Coordinates of C-alpha atoms and ligand atoms in Angstrom, one line a residue:
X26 CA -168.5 -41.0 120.4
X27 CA -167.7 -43.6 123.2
X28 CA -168.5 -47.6 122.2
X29 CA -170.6 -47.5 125.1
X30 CA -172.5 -45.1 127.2
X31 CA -175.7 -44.0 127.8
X32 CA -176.2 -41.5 124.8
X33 CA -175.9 -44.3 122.8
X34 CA -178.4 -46.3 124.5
X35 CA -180.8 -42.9 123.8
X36 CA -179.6 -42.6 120.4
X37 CA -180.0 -46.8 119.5
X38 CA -182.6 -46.9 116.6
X39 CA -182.7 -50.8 117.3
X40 CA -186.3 -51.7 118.6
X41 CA -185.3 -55.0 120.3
X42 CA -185.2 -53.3 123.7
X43 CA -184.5 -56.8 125.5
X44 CA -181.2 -56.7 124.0
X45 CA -178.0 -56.2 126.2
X46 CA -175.8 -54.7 123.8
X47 CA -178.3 -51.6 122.9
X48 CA -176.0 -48.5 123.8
X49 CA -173.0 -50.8 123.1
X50 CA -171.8 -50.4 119.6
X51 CA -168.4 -51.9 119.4
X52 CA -170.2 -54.9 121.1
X53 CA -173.7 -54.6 118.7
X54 CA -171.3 -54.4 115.7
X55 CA -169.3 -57.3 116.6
X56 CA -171.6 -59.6 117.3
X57 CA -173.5 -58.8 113.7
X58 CA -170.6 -59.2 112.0
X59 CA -169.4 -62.2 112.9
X60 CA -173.0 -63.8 111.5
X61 CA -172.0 -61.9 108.6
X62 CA -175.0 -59.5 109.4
X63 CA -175.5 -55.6 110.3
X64 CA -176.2 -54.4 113.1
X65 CA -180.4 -52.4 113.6
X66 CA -179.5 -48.9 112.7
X67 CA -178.3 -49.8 109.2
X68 CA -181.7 -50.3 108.3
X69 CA -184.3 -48.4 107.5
X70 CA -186.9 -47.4 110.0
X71 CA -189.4 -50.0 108.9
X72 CA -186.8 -52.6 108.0
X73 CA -185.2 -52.7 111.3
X74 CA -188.7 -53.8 112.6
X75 CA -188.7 -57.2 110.5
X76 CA -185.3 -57.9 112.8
X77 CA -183.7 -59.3 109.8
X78 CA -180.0 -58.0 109.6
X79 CA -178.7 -60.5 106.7
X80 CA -176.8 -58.4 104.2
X81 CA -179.0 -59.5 101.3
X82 CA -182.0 -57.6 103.1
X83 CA -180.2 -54.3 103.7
X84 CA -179.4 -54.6 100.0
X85 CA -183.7 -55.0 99.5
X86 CA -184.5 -52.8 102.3
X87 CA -182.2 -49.9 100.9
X88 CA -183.1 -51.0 97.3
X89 CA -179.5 -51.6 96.4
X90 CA -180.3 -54.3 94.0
Ligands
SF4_3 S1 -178.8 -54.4 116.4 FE1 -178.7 -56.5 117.2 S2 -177.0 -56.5 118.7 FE2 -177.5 -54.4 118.2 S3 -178.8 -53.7 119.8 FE3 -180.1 -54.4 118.1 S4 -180.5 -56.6 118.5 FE4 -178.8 -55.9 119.8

């Protein structure tokens, strides 16, 4: 898989469609990281909606703790 191309834009399961590094992973990654976050498609379907990518909410959203 490419960082970036257009399958990955069609294959993003990030809903913030305004966003100009949907279909660029290396770039989507990167940028979450570096605020200590993950990036949309971590998430599960109806926790990627509330657009908070803190690390302490995947652990609620996937019931991790
Ligand atoms: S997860 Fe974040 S950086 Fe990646 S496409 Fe969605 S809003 Fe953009």
């Amino acid at each position: 898989m490419d960082c970036i191309g257009e399958n990955n834009r069609t294959a993003c399961a990030c809903t913030y469609e305004s966003c100009n590094k949907r279909g660029k992973c290396c770039e989507c990654v990167s940028y979450h990281r570096n605020k200590n976050q993950l990036p949309g498609c971590f998430f599960t379907k109806e926790g990627e909606r509330t657009y908070d990518r803190s690390f302490q909410f995947f652990a609620k959203d996937r019931k991790l703790c």
